[in-house]
CSV table of C-alpha atoms and ligand atoms in Angstrom, one decimal:
chain,number,residue,atom,x,y,z
A,751,MET,CA,-21.3,-16.7,4.8
A,752,ILE,CA,-22.6,-14.8,2.2
A,753,LEU,CA,-24.9,-11.9,4.1
A,754,LYS,CA,-28.1,-10.9,2.3
A,755,PHE,CA,-27.4,-7.5,1.2
A,756,LEU,CA,-24.0,-8.1,0.2
A,757,PRO,CA,-23.8,-10.6,-2.8
A,758,ASN,CA,-20.3,-12.1,-3.2
A,759,GLN,CA,-20.0,-11.6,-6.7
A,760,HIS,CA,-16.6,-12.5,-6.7
A,761,GLY,CA,-16.4,-15.9,-4.6
A,762,GLY,CA,-15.7,-17.7,-8.3
A,763,SER,CA,-13.4,-19.2,-9.5
A,764,LEU,CA,-10.2,-18.0,-10.7
A,765,ASP,CA,-9.7,-16.0,-14.3
A,766,MET,CA,-6.7,-17.9,-15.8
A,767,ASN,CA,-7.2,-16.2,-19.6
A,768,PHE,CA,-6.0,-12.4,-18.7
A,769,ASN,CA,-8.5,-10.0,-20.7
A,770,VAL,CA,-7.7,-6.5,-20.4
A,771,GLN,CA,-10.3,-5.5,-22.5
A,772,LYS,CA,-13.4,-7.4,-19.8
A,773,LEU,CA,-11.7,-6.3,-16.9
A,774,ARG,CA,-11.8,-2.6,-17.6
A,775,GLN,CA,-15.3,-2.9,-18.5
A,776,GLU,CA,-15.2,-3.6,-14.5
A,777,PHE,CA,-13.8,0.0,-14.0
A,778,PRO,CA,-17.1,2.3,-14.4
A,779,ASN,CA,-13.7,5.0,-14.2
A,780,LEU,CA,-12.0,4.4,-17.3
A,781,ASN,CA,-15.4,5.6,-19.0
A,782,ILE,CA,-14.6,9.2,-18.3
A,783,GLN,CA,-13.3,11.7,-20.3
A,784,VAL,CA,-11.2,14.2,-19.0
A,785,HIS,CA,-11.2,17.8,-20.7
A,786,GLY,CA,-12.9,16.4,-23.3
A,787,MET,CA,-10.2,13.2,-24.0
A,788,PRO,CA,-10.9,10.0,-22.3
A,789,LEU,CA,-9.8,9.5,-19.3
A,790,VAL,CA,-6.5,7.0,-20.0
A,791,TYR,CA,-4.8,6.7,-15.4
A,792,LEU,CA,-1.7,6.3,-14.7
A,793,ASP,CA,-1.6,7.2,-11.6
A,794,ASN,CA,-1.5,3.8,-9.5
A,795,ALA,CA,0.3,3.8,-7.1
A,796,ALA,CA,-1.3,7.2,-5.7
A,797,THR,CA,-4.6,5.0,-5.6
A,798,THR,CA,-6.2,2.3,-7.3
A,799,LEU,CA,-9.6,2.5,-9.1
A,800,LYS,CA,-12.5,1.0,-7.8
A,801,PRO,CA,-14.5,-2.3,-9.8
A,802,ARG,CA,-18.2,-2.0,-9.8
A,803,CYS,CA,-17.9,-4.8,-7.5
A,804,VAL,CA,-16.8,-2.6,-4.5
A,805,ILE,CA,-18.6,0.1,-5.6
A,806,ASP,CA,-21.6,-2.2,-5.0
A,807,ALA,CA,-20.7,-3.5,-1.6
A,808,ILE,CA,-20.1,-0.2,0.0
A,809,ASN,CA,-23.7,0.8,-2.4
A,810,ALA,CA,-25.5,-1.9,-0.4
A,811,TYR,CA,-24.1,-0.8,2.8
A,812,TYR,CA,-25.4,2.0,3.1
A,813,VAL,CA,-28.8,1.1,1.6
A,814,THR,CA,-30.0,-1.7,3.0
A,815,GLY,CA,-27.4,-2.5,5.9
A,816,VAL,CA,-26.3,0.7,8.3
A,817,SER,CA,-25.7,0.2,11.5
A,818,ASN,CA,-23.3,0.0,13.4
A,819,VAL,CA,-20.9,-2.6,14.2
A,820,HIS,CA,-20.3,-4.9,17.8
A,821,ARG,CA,-22.6,-3.0,19.7
A,822,GLY,CA,-26.2,-3.9,19.0
A,823,VAL,CA,-28.4,-7.2,19.0
A,824,HIS,CA,-30.8,-5.5,16.2
A,825,PHE,CA,-30.8,-7.5,12.9
A,826,LEU,CA,-28.8,-4.4,11.0
A,827,SER,CA,-26.3,-4.3,13.7
A,828,GLU,CA,-26.0,-7.7,13.7
A,829,GLN,CA,-25.4,-8.8,10.2
A,830,ALA,CA,-23.0,-5.2,9.7
A,831,THR,CA,-21.0,-6.7,12.6
A,832,ALA,CA,-21.2,-10.2,10.4
A,833,ALA,CA,-19.9,-8.3,7.5
A,834,PHE,CA,-17.6,-6.6,9.1
A,835,GLU,CA,-15.8,-9.8,10.5
A,836,TYR,CA,-16.0,-11.6,7.4
A,837,SER,CA,-14.0,-8.9,6.0
A,838,ARG,CA,-11.4,-9.1,8.4
A,839,GLN,CA,-11.3,-13.6,7.7
A,840,VAL,CA,-11.3,-12.2,4.0
A,841,VAL,CA,-7.6,-10.0,4.8
A,842,ARG,CA,-6.2,-12.8,6.9
A,843,GLN,CA,-6.8,-15.4,4.5
A,844,PHE,CA,-5.3,-12.6,1.8
A,845,LEU,CA,-2.4,-12.3,4.0
A,846,HIS,CA,-1.8,-16.1,4.9
A,847,ALA,CA,-1.5,-14.8,8.5
A,848,ARG,CA,-2.3,-17.3,11.3
A,849,ARG,CA,-4.9,-16.1,13.0
A,850,VAL,CA,-7.7,-13.1,12.9
A,851,GLU,CA,-6.8,-12.3,16.1
A,852,GLU,CA,-3.5,-10.4,13.9
A,853,ILE,CA,-5.2,-7.8,11.7
A,854,ILE,CA,-5.9,-5.0,13.0
A,855,PHE,CA,-8.3,-2.6,10.8
A,856,THR,CA,-6.5,1.5,10.2
A,857,LYS,CA,-7.1,4.2,8.5
A,858,GLY,CA,-4.5,3.3,6.1
A,859,ALA,CA,-0.8,2.2,5.5
A,860,THR,CA,0.0,5.8,8.5
A,861,GLU,CA,-2.1,4.8,10.7
A,862,ALA,CA,-0.7,1.2,11.1
A,863,LEU,CA,2.8,2.5,11.3
A,864,ASN,CA,1.8,5.3,13.4
A,865,LEU,CA,0.5,2.6,15.5
A,866,VAL,CA,3.3,0.3,16.0
A,867,ALA,CA,5.8,3.5,16.4
A,868,GLN,CA,3.3,4.4,18.9
A,869,SER,CA,2.4,1.5,20.8
A,870,TYR,CA,5.4,-1.1,20.2
A,871,GLY,CA,8.4,1.9,19.9
A,872,ARG,CA,7.1,3.8,22.9
A,873,HIS,CA,6.6,0.6,24.9
A,874,PHE,CA,9.5,-2.1,23.8
A,875,LEU,CA,12.1,1.3,22.8
A,876,LYS,CA,14.9,3.0,25.3
A,877,LYS,CA,17.0,5.7,24.6
A,878,GLY,CA,19.8,4.6,22.9
A,879,ASP,CA,18.4,2.0,20.4
A,880,GLU,CA,18.6,1.8,16.8
A,881,ILE,CA,15.3,1.9,14.5
A,882,ILE,CA,17.1,1.0,10.3
A,883,ILE,CA,15.0,2.2,7.8
A,884,SER,CA,16.1,3.0,4.4
A,885,HIS,CA,16.7,6.2,2.2
A,886,MET,CA,14.1,4.9,-0.4
A,887,GLU,CA,11.0,4.7,2.2
A,888,HIS,CA,7.7,6.8,1.8
A,889,HIS,CA,6.9,9.9,4.5
A,890,SER,CA,5.2,7.7,6.1
A,891,ASN,CA,7.6,5.3,7.0
A,892,ILE,CA,10.1,7.9,7.9
A,893,VAL,CA,7.9,10.8,10.2
A,894,PRO,CA,6.9,8.1,12.7
A,895,TRP,CA,10.1,6.7,13.6
A,896,GLN,CA,11.7,10.6,13.5
A,897,LEU,CA,8.9,11.2,16.2
A,898,LEU,CA,9.5,8.4,18.4
A,899,CYS,CA,13.4,9.3,18.5
A,900,GLU,CA,12.5,12.7,20.0
A,901,GLN,CA,10.1,11.3,22.6
A,902,ILE,CA,12.7,8.5,23.8
A,903,GLY,CA,15.5,9.7,22.4
A,904,CYS,CA,16.6,6.4,20.1
A,905,VAL,CA,18.6,6.9,17.0
A,906,LEU,CA,17.3,6.0,14.0
A,907,LYS,CA,19.6,4.6,10.7
A,908,VAL,CA,19.6,4.7,7.4
A,909,ILE,CA,20.1,2.2,4.3
A,910,PRO,CA,21.7,3.9,1.8
A,911,ILE,CA,20.8,3.0,-2.2
A,912,ASN,CA,22.6,3.8,-5.7
A,913,ASP,CA,22.1,5.0,-8.6
A,914,ARG,CA,19.7,2.1,-9.7
A,915,GLY,CA,17.3,3.3,-6.5
A,916,GLU,CA,18.2,-0.1,-4.9
A,917,LEU,CA,19.3,-0.6,-1.2
A,918,ILE,CA,22.9,-1.5,-0.7
A,919,LEU,CA,22.6,-4.4,1.1
A,920,GLU,CA,26.2,-4.7,2.4
A,921,GLU,CA,25.3,-1.0,4.1
A,922,TYR,CA,22.9,-2.5,6.1
A,923,LEU,CA,24.5,-5.5,7.0
A,924,LYS,CA,26.8,-3.0,8.4
A,925,LEU,CA,24.4,-0.6,10.5
A,926,LEU,CA,22.4,-3.9,11.7
A,927,SER,CA,24.3,-4.2,15.5
A,928,ASP,CA,23.1,-5.6,18.8
A,929,LYS,CA,21.8,-2.1,19.2
A,930,THR,CA,19.7,-2.3,16.3
A,931,LYS,CA,16.1,-3.4,18.1
A,932,LEU,CA,13.6,-2.5,15.1
A,933,VAL,CA,14.0,-2.3,11.2
A,934,SER,CA,11.0,-0.8,9.1
A,935,LEU,CA,11.0,-1.3,5.5
A,936,VAL,CA,9.1,-0.6,2.1
A,937,TRP,CA,8.6,-3.3,0.2
A,938,VAL,CA,8.1,-1.8,-3.1
A,939,SER,CA,9.5,1.8,-3.6
A,940,ASN,CA,6.6,4.5,-4.6
A,941,SER,CA,8.6,6.8,-6.7
A,942,LEU,CA,11.1,4.3,-8.1
A,943,GLY,CA,9.5,1.1,-8.5
A,944,THR,CA,12.3,-0.9,-6.9
A,945,VAL,CA,11.7,-4.1,-5.1
A,946,ASN,CA,13.4,-5.1,-2.3
A,947,PRO,CA,14.6,-8.2,-1.0
A,948,VAL,CA,12.4,-7.8,2.5
A,949,LYS,CA,13.0,-12.0,2.7
A,950,ALA,CA,16.9,-10.5,3.0
A,951,VAL,CA,16.5,-7.6,5.2
A,952,ILE,CA,14.2,-9.7,7.3
A,953,GLU,CA,16.3,-12.4,8.5
A,954,ALA,CA,19.3,-10.2,8.7
A,955,ALA,CA,17.6,-8.7,11.3
A,956,HIS,CA,15.7,-11.3,13.2
A,957,SER,CA,19.5,-12.7,13.6
A,958,GLN,CA,20.1,-9.4,15.5
A,959,GLY,CA,16.9,-9.8,17.5
A,960,ALA,CA,15.5,-6.8,15.5
A,961,VAL,CA,11.7,-6.4,14.7
A,962,VAL,CA,10.6,-6.0,11.3
A,963,VAL,CA,8.0,-3.5,10.1
A,964,ILE,CA,7.1,-4.1,6.5
A,965,ASP,CA,5.4,-1.5,4.4
A,966,ALA,CA,3.3,-3.2,2.0
A,967,ALA,CA,1.4,-0.2,0.4
A,968,GLN,CA,2.4,-0.7,-2.6
A,969,ALA,CA,3.9,-4.2,-2.8
A,970,VAL,CA,0.0,-5.6,-2.2
A,971,THR,CA,-0.6,-5.4,-6.0
A,972,HIS,CA,2.4,-6.9,-6.9
A,973,THR,CA,3.2,-10.1,-5.3
A,974,MET,CA,1.1,-12.4,-3.2
A,975,ILE,CA,1.7,-12.0,0.5
A,976,ASN,CA,2.3,-14.6,2.9
A,977,VAL,CA,3.5,-12.6,6.4
A,978,GLN,CA,3.8,-16.2,7.6
A,979,GLU,CA,6.7,-17.3,4.9
A,980,LEU,CA,7.8,-13.7,5.0
A,981,ASP,CA,8.5,-14.0,9.4
A,982,CYS,CA,8.2,-10.1,9.6
A,983,ASP,CA,6.6,-9.0,12.6
A,984,PHE,CA,4.4,-6.4,11.2
A,985,LEU,CA,3.4,-5.7,7.8
A,986,VAL,CA,0.6,-2.7,6.8
A,987,PHE,CA,-0.8,-1.9,3.4
A,988,SER,CA,-4.3,0.6,2.5
A,989,GLY,CA,-7.5,-0.5,1.2
A,990,HIS,CA,-6.9,2.3,-1.9
A,991,LYS,CA,-4.2,0.9,-3.5
A,992,VAL,CA,-5.6,-2.5,-4.3
A,993,PHE,CA,-8.7,-1.8,-5.7
A,994,GLY,CA,-10.5,-1.0,-2.5
A,995,PRO,CA,-11.9,2.5,-0.7
A,996,THR,CA,-10.3,5.0,1.1
A,997,GLY,CA,-10.2,5.3,5.2
A,998,VAL,CA,-9.1,1.7,5.3
A,999,GLY,CA,-6.3,-0.3,6.1
A,1000,VAL,CA,-5.1,-2.8,7.8
A,1001,LEU,CA,-2.0,-3.5,10.6
A,1002,TYR,CA,-0.8,-7.4,10.6
A,1003,GLY,CA,1.3,-8.1,13.8
A,1004,LYS,CA,2.3,-10.9,15.7
A,1005,GLU,CA,0.0,-12.2,17.7
A,1006,LYS,CA,2.8,-12.2,20.5
A,1007,TYR,CA,3.2,-8.5,19.8
A,1008,LEU,CA,0.8,-7.0,19.2
A,1009,SER,CA,-1.2,-8.5,22.6
A,1010,ALA,CA,2.1,-7.9,24.8
A,1011,MET,CA,1.3,-3.4,23.4
A,1012,PRO,CA,-0.4,-1.0,24.5
A,1013,PRO,CA,-3.4,0.1,23.3
A,1014,TYR,CA,-2.4,2.9,20.6
A,1015,GLN,CA,-6.0,5.1,21.3
A,1016,GLY,CA,-8.4,5.2,23.7
A,1017,GLY,CA,-12.6,4.8,23.6
A,1018,GLY,CA,-15.4,2.7,22.9
A,1019,ASP,CA,-15.0,-0.6,21.3
A,1020,MET,CA,-11.1,-0.8,22.8
A,1021,ILE,CA,-12.0,-1.2,26.1
A,1022,LYS,CA,-13.5,-4.8,28.4
A,1023,SER,CA,-14.6,-2.2,31.1
A,1024,VAL,CA,-14.3,0.6,32.4
A,1025,THR,CA,-14.6,3.1,35.6
A,1026,PHE,CA,-12.8,6.1,37.5
A,1027,ALA,CA,-10.5,3.8,39.1
A,1028,LYS,CA,-9.1,1.5,36.2
A,1029,THR,CA,-10.1,0.8,32.5
A,1030,THR,CA,-9.1,-3.1,31.4
A,1031,TYR,CA,-8.5,-3.4,28.1
A,1032,ASN,CA,-10.4,-5.0,25.1
A,1033,ASP,CA,-8.9,-8.8,23.3
A,1034,LEU,CA,-6.9,-8.4,20.3
A,1035,PRO,CA,-8.0,-7.2,17.9
A,1036,TYR,CA,-10.1,-4.6,19.4
A,1037,LYS,CA,-7.7,-3.5,21.8
A,1038,PHE,CA,-6.5,-1.7,18.7
A,1039,GLU,CA,-9.9,-0.3,17.1
A,1040,ALA,CA,-11.2,1.9,19.4
A,1041,GLY,CA,-14.4,3.8,18.2
A,1042,THR,CA,-16.7,3.5,15.7
A,1043,PRO,CA,-14.3,1.5,12.7
A,1044,PRO,CA,-14.8,2.3,8.6
A,1045,ILE,CA,-17.8,-0.1,8.4
A,1046,ALA,CA,-18.3,0.2,4.9
A,1047,GLU,CA,-14.7,1.0,3.6
A,1048,VAL,CA,-13.7,-2.0,5.4
A,1049,ILE,CA,-17.0,-4.4,3.7
A,1050,GLY,CA,-15.7,-2.4,0.2
A,1051,LEU,CA,-12.3,-3.6,0.6
A,1052,ARG,CA,-13.7,-7.2,1.4
A,1053,SER,CA,-15.2,-7.2,-1.8
A,1054,ALA,CA,-12.4,-5.5,-3.6
A,1055,LEU,CA,-9.7,-8.4,-2.3
A,1056,GLU,CA,-12.0,-11.2,-3.2
A,1057,TYR,CA,-12.2,-9.0,-6.8
A,1058,PHE,CA,-8.6,-8.8,-7.2
A,1059,GLN,CA,-8.0,-12.8,-5.7
A,1060,THR,CA,-10.1,-14.1,-8.8
A,1061,HIS,CA,-7.2,-12.9,-11.4
A,1062,SER,CA,-4.2,-14.9,-11.2
A,1063,TRP,CA,-1.1,-13.1,-10.2
A,1064,GLU,CA,1.1,-15.0,-12.3
A,1065,SER,CA,-0.8,-13.7,-15.2
A,1066,MET,CA,-1.2,-10.2,-13.5
A,1067,HIS,CA,2.6,-10.1,-12.9
A,1068,GLN,CA,3.7,-11.5,-16.3
A,1069,TYR,CA,1.2,-8.7,-18.6
A,1070,LYS,CA,1.8,-5.9,-16.3
A,1071,GLN,CA,6.0,-6.4,-16.4
A,1072,GLU,CA,5.2,-6.4,-20.3
A,1073,LEU,CA,3.9,-2.8,-19.9
A,1074,LEU,CA,6.6,-1.6,-17.4
A,1075,ASP,CA,9.1,-3.1,-20.4
A,1076,TYR,CA,7.1,-1.2,-23.0
A,1077,GLY,CA,6.5,1.9,-21.4
A,1078,THR,CA,9.6,1.9,-20.4
A,1079,LYS,CA,11.1,1.6,-24.1
A,1080,ALA,CA,8.5,4.6,-25.1
A,1081,LEU,CA,9.8,6.4,-22.9
A,1082,LEU,CA,13.4,6.3,-23.3
A,1083,SER,CA,12.9,6.7,-27.2
A,1084,ILE,CA,12.3,10.0,-26.6
A,1085,ASP,CA,14.3,12.5,-27.0
A,1086,GLY,CA,15.4,14.1,-23.3
A,1087,VAL,CA,13.4,12.2,-20.9
A,1088,ARG,CA,16.3,10.1,-17.9
A,1089,ILE,CA,14.4,7.1,-15.9
A,1090,VAL,CA,14.5,7.9,-12.0
A,1091,GLY,CA,15.1,4.6,-10.5
A,1092,THR,CA,16.6,1.5,-13.4
A,1093,ALA,CA,16.7,-1.4,-10.2
A,1094,LYS,CA,17.0,-4.6,-11.9
A,1095,ASP,CA,14.6,-6.1,-9.7
A,1096,LYS,CA,11.3,-3.2,-10.4
A,1097,THR,CA,7.1,-2.9,-10.7
A,1098,SER,CA,5.3,-0.8,-13.1
A,1099,ILE,CA,6.3,2.3,-11.7
A,1100,LEU,CA,7.8,4.4,-14.6
A,1101,SER,CA,9.0,8.5,-12.5
A,1102,PHE,CA,10.8,10.1,-15.3
A,1103,VAL,CA,12.2,13.4,-15.6
A,1104,VAL,CA,12.5,16.0,-19.0
A,1105,ASP,CA,15.3,18.1,-20.2
A,1106,GLY,CA,13.5,21.4,-20.0
A,1107,ILE,CA,10.5,20.8,-18.8
A,1108,HIS,CA,9.3,21.3,-15.4
A,1109,PRO,CA,7.6,17.5,-14.2
A,1110,HIS,CA,4.4,20.3,-12.5
A,1111,ASP,CA,4.1,22.1,-15.8
A,1112,LEU,CA,4.8,18.3,-17.7
A,1113,GLY,CA,1.9,16.5,-15.6
A,1114,THR,CA,-0.1,19.9,-16.5
A,1115,LEU,CA,0.0,19.8,-20.1
A,1116,VAL,CA,-0.4,15.8,-20.3
A,1117,ASP,CA,-4.0,16.7,-18.5
A,1118,GLN,CA,-5.2,18.2,-20.9
A,1119,GLU,CA,-5.1,15.5,-23.0
A,1120,GLY,CA,-6.5,13.1,-20.3
A,1121,VAL,CA,-3.5,12.0,-19.4
A,1122,ALA,CA,-3.3,11.2,-15.3
A,1123,ILE,CA,0.0,10.9,-14.0
A,1124,ARG,CA,1.3,12.3,-10.6
A,1125,THR,CA,4.3,14.8,-10.3
A,1126,GLY,CA,6.4,15.5,-7.4
A,1127,HIS,CA,8.2,14.1,-5.0
A,1128,HIS,CA,5.9,11.1,-4.0
A,1129,CYS,CA,6.3,11.3,-0.6
A,1130,THR,CA,9.8,10.7,-0.8
A,1131,GLN,CA,12.0,13.9,-0.6
A,1132,PRO,CA,15.4,12.4,0.2
A,1133,VAL,CA,14.9,10.6,-3.0
A,1134,MET,CA,14.6,13.0,-4.8
A,1135,GLU,CA,17.6,14.7,-3.0
A,1136,PHE,CA,19.3,11.5,-3.6
A,1137,PHE,CA,18.9,11.8,-7.4
A,1138,LYS,CA,19.3,15.5,-6.9
A,1139,ILE,CA,16.3,16.8,-8.7
A,1140,PRO,CA,13.3,19.0,-7.1
A,1141,ALA,CA,10.4,16.1,-8.9
A,1142,THR,CA,9.8,13.3,-11.2
A,1143,ALA,CA,6.7,12.9,-13.1
A,1144,ARG,CA,5.5,9.5,-12.4
A,1145,ALA,CA,3.4,7.1,-14.6
A,1146,SER,CA,2.5,4.2,-12.6
A,1147,LEU,CA,0.2,1.3,-14.1
A,1148,ALA,CA,-2.2,-1.1,-12.8
A,1149,PHE,CA,-3.3,-4.3,-14.5
A,1150,TYR,CA,-6.4,-2.4,-16.8
A,1151,ASN,CA,-3.7,-0.4,-18.7
A,1152,THR,CA,-2.5,-1.0,-21.7
A,1153,LYS,CA,0.2,-0.4,-24.0
A,1154,GLU,CA,-2.2,2.2,-26.3
A,1155,GLU,CA,-2.5,4.3,-22.9
A,1156,LEU,CA,1.5,4.3,-22.9
A,1157,ASP,CA,1.4,5.7,-26.7
A,1158,ILE,CA,-0.8,8.1,-25.6
A,1159,LEU,CA,1.1,9.1,-23.0
A,1160,VAL,CA,4.2,9.0,-25.1
A,1161,ARG,CA,2.2,11.5,-27.6
A,1162,ALA,CA,1.3,13.0,-24.9
A,1163,ILE,CA,4.5,14.2,-23.4
A,1164,ASN,CA,6.4,14.8,-27.4
A,1165,ARG,CA,3.7,17.2,-27.5
A,1166,ALA,CA,4.6,19.5,-24.3
A,1167,LYS,CA,8.4,19.1,-26.0
A,1168,GLU,CA,6.5,21.1,-29.0
A,1169,ILE,CA,5.2,23.6,-26.7
A,1170,PHE,CA,8.5,24.2,-24.4
A,1171,LYS,CA,10.6,24.1,-27.7
B,2433,PLP,C1,5.0,3.0,-0.2
B,2433,PLP,C2,4.3,4.1,0.7
B,2433,PLP,N1,4.2,3.3,1.9
B,2433,PLP,C3,2.5,4.3,3.1
B,2433,PLP,C4,2.4,5.2,1.8
B,2433,PLP,C5,1.1,5.8,3.0
B,2433,PLP,O1,-0.4,5.2,2.1
B,2433,PLP,P1,-1.6,5.7,2.8
B,2433,PLP,O2,-1.4,7.6,2.3
B,2433,PLP,O3,-2.8,5.1,2.2
B,2433,PLP,O4,-1.7,5.5,3.9
B,2433,PLP,C6,2.0,5.1,1.0
B,2433,PLP,C7,1.6,6.1,0.0
B,2433,PLP,O5,1.4,6.7,-1.2
B,2433,PLP,C8,3.3,4.4,0.0
B,2433,PLP,O6,3.1,4.4,-1.5
């Protein structure tokens, strides 16, 4: 279904000829200047730039289609509802989920993780039960479980990592027991780039009867996701990391769990009927979508996913891997640079430190040359603690980046080194 006010520009065929220069033209933000220099955007793990079709889809909703969803019989409301629900189908297909009822729209990956902790966790876990996460989790996959542990007295266990920033699987297997009720793991680490062997982790957890939550916030642009093949019980991601808008994310959950879970928040849309004596809840997925949802953002997400899927995974993967190899060699050619996160299975995230320059100073100096990198702990303080560093500089790559941009980063780092000499 193609709605009049939402021209679907990207339902087209797969583009097998990966052409980075052509692709860059679709991202208006790449044309801006920063401090008088052309922008070199290397902060894609924080958020990705948006292609024109996403901006157009959001714009079209606001210009000619504004209405609330699910509540009106008038034309605009029906149209907005259809667009909103169509997005859910696109997400279902993107994740290869069995049913649209298994797709819940949230504010982002963080909210989706909190939803699982507060709804599934509080309902199905009890004092003494164990939850396993890893040492490389983003804070959003640590703190919700700590809150849950404080609330109900369950126990958090942490899978250790090695010096390359890889999970130590043998230690994971030792932590697993019949006390383990839930395992929540990041698929791709945002500060190290490590790609975790999620399939093996899920199988081992299931053999102990534990449910598994996968944080796919970074994996979503790295690999095709098939939740049925993975057999994860829950999976979360954020729209803004996959070329979509901020303010929208997705929780996938197996229907058997979602339907048994209590609502996370109360309000409009998540009810069937309300009286002061008793309220009954709506069916899936609406039971978990209280209040007016992020309509424009959900519509923008659809456009992003459709756009993204017009590129072949193989070509994108190969190109990004080439960039990663090139960037790794280029950074290591600079005296005093150390890369943090050297896993064998790694994707396009380059965290590094430079002798004698604090990452924040480095970030500020390269910014003067138009280069956007992120510096800090990247919401993974335990990772920084493990590597005994306060912070790293991080260049994170997307399929619109180029080797020339990595050369500009290297030149900017060399200039920063000159200043600090
Ligand atoms: C691995 C990982 N998990 C979770 C999140 C949280 O995503 P959001 O802030 O969009 O909710 C991030 C964001 O950087 C992330 O990289």
